[in-house]
Amino acid sequence: MSYKILLLPGDGIGPEVIGEARRLLSWLQDRRGIAFETEEALVGGCAYEQEGVPLSDATIARAKAADAVILAAVGGPKWDALPFHLRPEAGLLGIRKELELFANLRPAIVFDALIDSSSLKPDVVRGLDIMIVRELTGGVYFGEPRGISDLPNGERIGINTQVYTTSEIHRIARVAFDLARVRQNRVCSVEKANVMESGRLWREEVAVVHAKEYGDVNLSNMLADNCAMQLLRNPRQFDVIVTDNLFGDMLSDEASMLTGSLGMLPSASLGATDAHGKRAAMYEPIHGSAPDIAGKGIANPLATILSVAMMLRYSFGHAEEADLVDKAVQNVLNAGIRTGDIAAAGQQTVGTVGMGQAVIAELDRLSS
Ligand code: NAD
C-alpha cells in the first residue's frame, strides 16, 4: 500500500522548499519502507499564469483523491493588482474550502538552539511547546450577511457576521481534546464570552463536549484579549489552545513570533473523517512565498520538512518516523547548521539544499 501525496509547490520559494520535502519522502520510502506515490500540480500565481485561475478544477479533483496535500506557499507582487477571485490567495482559500479543512493546527515550539531568536527572554520561552487549534471554515470570515453598502444618509456601512453553530463548535473542540490527550492533557478554550453571544455559545458547547466525552482532559476558558496578553507574559502555561477563526488568526501569528522564525513553523489543516476512515488533510509551512529571496536557493526548508513530520503523525499514524524527523531537525540546529534567516551575525550559513541534506544525513545517523 502506498500513500498518495499531492505536492503543490506554488510560487516564490515554494518550489525550492518543496524539493526538500521530496528528498525527505524519498528517504522515508528507501530507509523506512513507507511508500509514497507523489504527483504535482499548480496553485496560486503560477496556476493563474498557466491555467487562467489560481486553483483549477483538475487540481481540486487531484487534491480530493490524495491521502494528503503538501502545499508550500502562494503569492507575489506580480499578482497584487488582480481581482480577489484571481489572486494567488484565492487558490489557498479555495483548496481549504473544497477539502472542508475546518481545523488548523499550528504548533509553536521553541528550539533550544534558536532561543535567542525569540523576542522574549530565554527564561520565558525555554521549552515552549504550544498547539493552537484554530477553526478555519466558519466565523466572521465567512458569516452572512456581509458586504459594504450605501446608507440613505450618504454614509457607507461595512458588515461582517460572526456566526457559529453547535456542530461547528463540537467538531473543533473534539480535535483539540484528542490532541491534548496525546500531549499534556490540557485545553484552553478562547473566546469573548463576556461581550459576544457567539462566544457564549462557544464556551457552553465546548463544555458540553468536555462533560460528555472528555472528562479526563483538563479544560479552562480564557477571554481572547487576556490570552493575547498571557501568551507574552507566561506562554508556557498553555498546552492546547482552541479558538475561532478570527481570534485564531491573530493568536497563532502572535504565538509563532515567540519562536523567532517563520522559516521554522509547520502547520496542518484537517477535515472530517469520511466513511472509509480517510481524513482530508493539507500540510504547509506558515511562511509565505518570500519573493525577496525566491530563486536564490537560500530559503529555509525546515518548516516544510516539519510539515512532512506532521503529515506522518496526523494523517498516517507514523509517530516513530515523525519523532525521528523532529529529532533530526533539532540535532541539525544543535550542531550549528543554519540558513540565513536563523543565523546569528557572522555565523556561517547553508542554502536550502544544504539544510535538506543535513537533515537527511542526521536521519541516516539516527537510524543506523
Ligand atoms: P513571507 O512569509 O513570504 O516573508 C516574510 C519575510 O520572511 C521575508 O523577509 C522572507 O524572506 C522571510 N521568509 C519567509 N519564509 C522564509 C523561509 N522559509 N526562509 C527564509 N526566509 C523566509 O511574508 P510576506 O513577505 O508578507 O508575503 C509574501 C507573499 O506571500 C505575499 O504575496 C503573501 O500574500 C504571501 N503569503 C502566502 C502565505 C501562504 O501561502 N500560506 C502566507 C503568508 C503570505
Short mmCIF file of C-alpha atoms in Angstrom, two decimals, residues 56-182:
data_model
loop_
_atom_site.label_atom_id
_atom_site.label_comp_id
_atom_site.label_asym_id
_atom_site.label_seq_id
_atom_site.Cartn_x
_atom_site.Cartn_y
_atom_site.Cartn_z
CA SER A 56 -8.24 24.67 -11.35
CA ASP A 57 -11.00 22.06 -11.08
CA ALA A 58 -8.45 19.42 -12.10
CA THR A 59 -6.22 20.35 -9.15
CA ILE A 60 -9.19 20.27 -6.77
CA ALA A 61 -10.05 16.77 -8.01
CA ARG A 62 -6.47 15.59 -7.51
CA ALA A 63 -6.37 17.09 -4.01
CA LYS A 64 -9.60 15.27 -3.12
CA ALA A 65 -8.22 12.00 -4.42
CA ALA A 66 -4.96 12.32 -2.46
CA ASP A 67 -4.38 10.96 1.05
CA ALA A 68 -2.67 14.25 1.93
CA VAL A 69 -1.67 17.51 0.28
CA ILE A 70 1.61 19.33 0.92
CA LEU A 71 1.48 22.98 -0.11
CA ALA A 72 4.47 25.33 0.08
CA ALA A 73 3.34 28.94 -0.46
CA VAL A 74 1.48 31.19 -2.86
CA GLY A 75 1.60 34.86 -3.80
CA GLY A 76 3.86 37.60 -5.01
CA PRO A 77 3.80 41.27 -6.03
CA LYS A 78 3.26 40.30 -9.67
CA TRP A 79 -0.33 39.33 -8.90
CA ASP A 80 -1.21 42.02 -6.34
CA ALA A 81 -3.38 44.02 -8.74
CA LEU A 82 -5.61 41.10 -9.78
CA PRO A 83 -9.24 40.97 -8.65
CA PHE A 84 -9.66 38.99 -5.45
CA HIS A 85 -11.02 35.78 -7.05
CA LEU A 86 -7.98 35.51 -9.34
CA ARG A 87 -5.34 36.32 -6.74
CA PRO A 88 -3.00 33.54 -5.58
CA GLU A 89 -4.52 33.61 -2.06
CA ALA A 90 -7.90 32.67 -3.58
CA GLY A 91 -6.25 29.37 -4.57
CA LEU A 92 -5.25 28.73 -0.98
CA LEU A 93 -8.66 29.65 0.46
CA GLY A 94 -10.31 27.64 -2.32
CA ILE A 95 -8.50 24.43 -1.52
CA ARG A 96 -9.22 24.78 2.21
CA LYS A 97 -12.88 25.26 1.36
CA GLU A 98 -13.09 22.45 -1.20
CA LEU A 99 -11.47 19.95 1.18
CA GLU A 100 -13.54 21.35 4.10
CA LEU A 101 -10.43 21.73 6.23
CA PHE A 102 -12.08 23.07 9.35
CA ALA A 103 -9.25 22.55 11.86
CA ASN A 104 -5.96 24.38 11.58
CA LEU A 105 -3.19 23.08 13.84
CA ARG A 106 -0.31 25.46 14.45
CA PRO A 107 2.43 24.31 16.80
CA ALA A 108 4.63 26.99 18.37
CA ILE A 109 7.80 25.30 19.52
CA VAL A 110 10.97 26.98 20.71
CA PHE A 111 14.11 25.02 19.80
CA ASP A 112 16.82 25.43 22.42
CA ALA A 113 19.40 26.22 19.75
CA LEU A 114 17.30 29.15 18.48
CA ILE A 115 16.18 30.52 21.82
CA ASP A 116 17.94 33.83 21.25
CA SER A 117 15.84 34.46 18.10
CA SER A 118 12.70 34.91 20.22
CA SER A 119 11.65 38.44 21.02
CA LEU A 120 11.01 37.29 24.61
CA LYS A 121 13.58 36.49 27.28
CA PRO A 122 15.02 32.93 27.13
CA ASP A 123 13.67 32.19 30.62
CA VAL A 124 10.12 32.88 29.45
CA VAL A 125 10.17 30.74 26.30
CA ARG A 126 12.64 27.92 27.04
CA GLY A 127 10.99 24.58 26.23
CA LEU A 128 7.84 26.25 24.85
CA ASP A 129 5.54 23.78 23.08
CA ILE A 130 2.02 25.07 22.38
CA MET A 131 -0.52 23.78 19.88
CA ILE A 132 -3.06 26.31 18.64
CA VAL A 133 -6.18 24.78 17.13
CA ARG A 134 -7.96 27.37 15.01
CA GLU A 135 -11.41 26.88 13.50
CA LEU A 136 -10.84 27.55 9.81
CA THR A 137 -14.05 27.43 7.81
CA GLY A 138 -16.58 29.35 9.90
CA GLY A 139 -16.92 32.53 11.93
CA VAL A 140 -16.69 36.12 10.83
CA TYR A 141 -14.61 35.46 7.68
CA PHE A 142 -17.48 33.51 6.14
CA GLY A 143 -20.65 34.61 8.02
CA GLU A 144 -23.59 36.22 6.23
CA PRO A 145 -24.71 38.95 5.86
CA ARG A 146 -21.53 40.60 4.74
CA GLY A 147 -20.63 43.44 2.43
CA ILE A 148 -20.29 47.18 2.00
CA SER A 149 -23.35 49.22 1.07
CA ASP A 150 -24.62 52.79 0.95
CA LEU A 151 -26.92 54.22 3.59
CA PRO A 152 -29.71 56.70 2.76
CA ASN A 153 -27.88 59.40 4.72
CA GLY A 154 -24.89 59.19 2.36
CA GLU A 155 -22.72 57.18 4.73
CA ARG A 156 -21.37 53.75 3.81
CA ILE A 157 -21.71 50.68 6.02
CA GLY A 158 -19.45 47.62 6.21
CA ILE A 159 -20.85 44.41 7.71
CA ASN A 160 -19.40 41.05 8.67
CA THR A 161 -21.17 38.48 10.79
CA GLN A 162 -19.63 36.28 13.45
CA VAL A 163 -21.61 33.04 13.41
CA TYR A 164 -21.05 29.55 14.81
CA THR A 165 -23.35 26.54 15.15
CA THR A 166 -23.16 23.80 17.78
CA SER A 167 -21.86 21.21 15.29
CA GLU A 168 -19.07 23.52 14.14
CA ILE A 169 -18.01 24.08 17.75
CA HIS A 170 -18.29 20.41 18.72
CA ARG A 171 -16.09 19.14 15.88
CA ILE A 172 -13.27 21.64 16.50
CA ALA A 173 -13.47 21.01 20.27
CA ARG A 174 -13.03 17.25 19.65
CA VAL A 175 -9.89 17.90 17.60
CA ALA A 176 -8.45 19.93 20.48
CA PHE A 177 -9.37 17.38 23.17
CA ASP A 178 -7.96 14.49 21.11
CA LEU A 179 -4.68 16.36 20.67
CA ALA A 180 -4.50 17.22 24.36
CA ARG A 181 -4.77 13.53 25.25
CA VAL A 182 -1.52 12.78 23.43
#
